[in-house]
Short mmCIF file of C-alpha atoms in Angstrom, two decimals:
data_model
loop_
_atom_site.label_atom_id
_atom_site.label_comp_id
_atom_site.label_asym_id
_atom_site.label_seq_id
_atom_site.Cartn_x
_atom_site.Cartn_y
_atom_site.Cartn_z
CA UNK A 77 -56.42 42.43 3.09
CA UNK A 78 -59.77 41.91 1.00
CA UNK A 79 -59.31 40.58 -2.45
CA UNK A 80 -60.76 44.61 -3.86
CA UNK A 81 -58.11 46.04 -1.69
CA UNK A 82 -55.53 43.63 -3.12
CA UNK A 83 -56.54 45.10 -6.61
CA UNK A 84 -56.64 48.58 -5.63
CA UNK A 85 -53.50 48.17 -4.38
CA UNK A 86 -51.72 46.39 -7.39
CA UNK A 87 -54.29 48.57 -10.07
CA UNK A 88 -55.53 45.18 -11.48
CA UNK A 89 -51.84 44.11 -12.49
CA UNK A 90 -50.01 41.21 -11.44
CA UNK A 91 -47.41 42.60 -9.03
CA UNK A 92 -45.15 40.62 -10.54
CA UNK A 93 -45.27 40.83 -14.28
CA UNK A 94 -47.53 43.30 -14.91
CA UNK A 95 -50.19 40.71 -16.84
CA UNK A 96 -54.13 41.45 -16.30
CA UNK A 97 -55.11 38.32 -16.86
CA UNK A 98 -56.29 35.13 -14.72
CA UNK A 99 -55.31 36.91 -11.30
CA UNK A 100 -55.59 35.68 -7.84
CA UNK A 101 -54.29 36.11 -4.32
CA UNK A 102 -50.59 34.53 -3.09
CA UNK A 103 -49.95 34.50 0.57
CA UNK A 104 -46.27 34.44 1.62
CA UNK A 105 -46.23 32.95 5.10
CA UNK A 106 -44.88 35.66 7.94
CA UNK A 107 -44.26 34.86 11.54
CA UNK A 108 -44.95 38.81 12.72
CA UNK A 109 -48.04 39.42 10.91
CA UNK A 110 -47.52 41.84 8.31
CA UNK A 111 -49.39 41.82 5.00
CA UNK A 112 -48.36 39.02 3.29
CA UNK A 113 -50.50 38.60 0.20
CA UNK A 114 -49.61 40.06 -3.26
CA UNK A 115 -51.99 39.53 -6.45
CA UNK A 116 -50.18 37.38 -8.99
CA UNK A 117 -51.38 36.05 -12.53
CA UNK A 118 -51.98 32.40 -13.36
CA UNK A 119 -48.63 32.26 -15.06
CA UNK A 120 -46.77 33.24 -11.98
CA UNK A 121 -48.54 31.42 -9.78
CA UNK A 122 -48.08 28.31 -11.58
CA UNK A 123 -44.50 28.82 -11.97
CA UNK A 124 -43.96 29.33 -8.60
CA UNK A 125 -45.81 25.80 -7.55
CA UNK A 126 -43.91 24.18 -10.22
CA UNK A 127 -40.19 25.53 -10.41
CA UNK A 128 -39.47 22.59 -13.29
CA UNK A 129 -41.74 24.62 -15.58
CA UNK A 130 -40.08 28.05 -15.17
CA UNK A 131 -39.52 29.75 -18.08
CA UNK A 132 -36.43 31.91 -17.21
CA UNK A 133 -37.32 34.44 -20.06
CA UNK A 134 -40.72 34.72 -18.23
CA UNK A 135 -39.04 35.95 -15.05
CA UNK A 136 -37.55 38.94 -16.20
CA UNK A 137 -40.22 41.43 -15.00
CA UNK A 138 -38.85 41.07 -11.74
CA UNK A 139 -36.61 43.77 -12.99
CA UNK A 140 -39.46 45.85 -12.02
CA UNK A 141 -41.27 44.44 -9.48
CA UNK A 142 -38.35 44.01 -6.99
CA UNK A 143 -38.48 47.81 -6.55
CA UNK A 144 -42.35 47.99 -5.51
CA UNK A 145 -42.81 49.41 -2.17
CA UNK A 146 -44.80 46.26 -0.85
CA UNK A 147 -42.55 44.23 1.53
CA UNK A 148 -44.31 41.13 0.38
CA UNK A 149 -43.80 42.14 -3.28
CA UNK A 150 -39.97 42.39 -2.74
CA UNK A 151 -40.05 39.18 -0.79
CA UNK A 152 -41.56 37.10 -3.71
CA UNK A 153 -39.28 38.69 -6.03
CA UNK A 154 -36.40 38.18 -3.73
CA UNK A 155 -37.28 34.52 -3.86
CA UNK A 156 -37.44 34.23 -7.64
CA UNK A 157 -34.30 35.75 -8.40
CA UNK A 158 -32.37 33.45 -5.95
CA UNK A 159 -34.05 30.47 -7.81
CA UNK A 160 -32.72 31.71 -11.04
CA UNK A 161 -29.65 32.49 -9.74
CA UNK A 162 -27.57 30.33 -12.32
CA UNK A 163 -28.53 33.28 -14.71
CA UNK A 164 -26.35 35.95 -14.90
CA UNK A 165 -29.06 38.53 -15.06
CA UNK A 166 -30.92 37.32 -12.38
CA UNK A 167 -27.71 37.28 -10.44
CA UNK A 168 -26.96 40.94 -11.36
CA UNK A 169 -30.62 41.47 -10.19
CA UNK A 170 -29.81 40.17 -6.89
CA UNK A 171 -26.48 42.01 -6.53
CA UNK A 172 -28.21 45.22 -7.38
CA UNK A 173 -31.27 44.58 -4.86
CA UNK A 174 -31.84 46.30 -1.31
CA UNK A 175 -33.73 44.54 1.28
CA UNK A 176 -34.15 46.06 4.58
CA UNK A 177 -32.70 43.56 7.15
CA UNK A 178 -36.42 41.98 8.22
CA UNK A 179 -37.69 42.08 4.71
CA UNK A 180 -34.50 39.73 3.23
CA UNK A 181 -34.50 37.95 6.69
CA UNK A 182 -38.40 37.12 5.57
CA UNK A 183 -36.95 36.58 2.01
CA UNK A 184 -34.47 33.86 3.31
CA UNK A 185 -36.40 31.79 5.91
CA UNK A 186 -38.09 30.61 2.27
CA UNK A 187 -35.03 30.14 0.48
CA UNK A 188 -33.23 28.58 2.79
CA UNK A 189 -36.32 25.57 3.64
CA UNK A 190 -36.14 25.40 -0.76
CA UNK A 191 -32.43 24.57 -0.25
CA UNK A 192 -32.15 22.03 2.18
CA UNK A 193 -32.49 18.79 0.16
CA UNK A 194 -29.83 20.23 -2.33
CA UNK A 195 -26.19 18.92 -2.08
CA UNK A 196 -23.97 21.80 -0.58
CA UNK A 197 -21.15 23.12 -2.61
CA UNK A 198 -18.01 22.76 -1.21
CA UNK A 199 -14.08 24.94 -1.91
CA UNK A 200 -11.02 22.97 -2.15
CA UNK A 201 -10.55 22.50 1.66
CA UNK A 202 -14.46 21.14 2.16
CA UNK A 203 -15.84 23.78 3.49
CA UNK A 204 -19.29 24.99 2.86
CA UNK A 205 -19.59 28.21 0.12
CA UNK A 206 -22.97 29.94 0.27
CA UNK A 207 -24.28 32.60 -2.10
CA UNK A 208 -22.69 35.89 -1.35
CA UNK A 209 -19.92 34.07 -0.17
CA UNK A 210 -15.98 35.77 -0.78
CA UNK A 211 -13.79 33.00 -2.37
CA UNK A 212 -9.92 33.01 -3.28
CA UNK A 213 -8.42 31.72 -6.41
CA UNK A 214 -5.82 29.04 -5.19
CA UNK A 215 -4.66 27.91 -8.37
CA UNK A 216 -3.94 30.78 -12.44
CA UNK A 217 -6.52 30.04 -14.32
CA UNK A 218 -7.06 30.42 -18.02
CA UNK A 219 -10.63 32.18 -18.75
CA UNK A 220 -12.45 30.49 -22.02
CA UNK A 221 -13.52 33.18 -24.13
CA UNK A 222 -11.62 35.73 -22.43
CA UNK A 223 -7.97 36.77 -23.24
CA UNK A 224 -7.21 37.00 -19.78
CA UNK A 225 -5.92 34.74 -16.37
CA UNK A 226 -7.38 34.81 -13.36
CA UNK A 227 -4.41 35.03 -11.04
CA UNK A 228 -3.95 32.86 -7.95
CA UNK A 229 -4.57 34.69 -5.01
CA UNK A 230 -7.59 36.65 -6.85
CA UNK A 231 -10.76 37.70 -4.22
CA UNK A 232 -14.00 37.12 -5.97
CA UNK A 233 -16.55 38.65 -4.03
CA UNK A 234 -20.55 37.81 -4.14
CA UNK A 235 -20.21 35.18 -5.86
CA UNK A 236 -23.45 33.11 -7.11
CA UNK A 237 -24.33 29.47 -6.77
CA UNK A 238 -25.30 27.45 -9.78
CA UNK A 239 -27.21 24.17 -10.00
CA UNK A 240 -24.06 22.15 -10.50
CA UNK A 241 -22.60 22.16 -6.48
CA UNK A 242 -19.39 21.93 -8.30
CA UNK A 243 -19.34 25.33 -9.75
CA UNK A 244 -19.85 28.68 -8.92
CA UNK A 245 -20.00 32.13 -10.74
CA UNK A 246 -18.59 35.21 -9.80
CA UNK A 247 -17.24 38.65 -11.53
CA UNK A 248 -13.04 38.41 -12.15
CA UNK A 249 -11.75 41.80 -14.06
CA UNK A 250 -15.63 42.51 -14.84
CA UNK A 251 -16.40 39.58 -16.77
CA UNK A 252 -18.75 36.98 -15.01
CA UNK A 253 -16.91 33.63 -15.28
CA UNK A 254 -17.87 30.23 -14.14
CA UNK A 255 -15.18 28.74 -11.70
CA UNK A 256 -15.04 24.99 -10.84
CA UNK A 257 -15.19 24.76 -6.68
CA UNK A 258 -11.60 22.25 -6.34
CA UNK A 259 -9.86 26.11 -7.57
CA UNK A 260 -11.46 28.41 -4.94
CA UNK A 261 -10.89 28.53 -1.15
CA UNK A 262 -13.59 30.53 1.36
CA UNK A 263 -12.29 33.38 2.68
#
């Protein structure tokens, strides 16, 4: 695509956050040749080259954008919101988001080359837990904050990684807890 049919198409808007200003072309590498450049802002871009500078607060217009009709759009988004997915929004983001099957498999050849130098986080028997993943409670557990316990032998489905490879986050009776990994099993 030209750079005027890149701002036709995005109406002079980052397709990201919506900002006018400072905007230039982002190309999302794609094996099968489909458009793969969105228009992006300054802000985004940089934040994208430079993950240690992310403001999280920043990163909350992808609220929007994940729902544009541009495959390459929901990629990038895709991408972002697994990057921030030690926030709870972003996480709820991600759990609400549909990606047809080529779109997320797009989305996750990315994520996936991101994660590799990353220590893997491992449940009580050393096996490997991945986003998404379904884990088991092995052990009651009292929730801080919360007057409840999360029973042994509780399913917590989807959960979400953090940074820490020693804990993981995931929804028990509808409140989104933080569970350390030596208490969960893969299922």
């Amino acid at each position: 695509m030209t750079e005027n049919e890149l701002l036709s198409r995005c109406g002079g808007k980052c397709e990201l956050c919506g900002s006018e200003i400072e905007l230039s072309i982002y190309d999302l590498p794609a094996s099968d040749g489909r458009d793969n450049e969105i228009m992006i802002c300054e802000t985004c871009s940089g934040q994208i080259a430079a993950p240690d500078t992310m403001d999280m607060n920043h990163w909350r217009c992808l609220n929007d954008s994940m729902w544009s009709p541009v495959p390459a759009v929901q990629v990038m988004s895709y991408r972002m919101l697994k990057r921030l997915n030690g926030e709870s929004w972003a996480q709820d983001l991600l759990d609400m988001l549909y990606l047809e099957d080529d779109v997320k498999a797009w989305g996750d050849a990315e994520v996936a080359a991101v994660g590799d130098d990353t220590t893997p986080t491992l449940d009580s028997n050393g096996a490997v837990i991945n986003a998404g993943d379904t884990v088991v409670i092995i052990k009651d557990l009292n929730v801080k904050g919360t007057s409840f316990v999360a029973k042994r032998g509780t399913a917590v489905r989807n959960i979400a990684l953090t940074n820490n490879p020693e804990h993981i986050e995931g929804r028990v009776n509808g409140t989104r807890i933080v569970i350390l990994t030596c208490f969960v099993k893969k299922s």
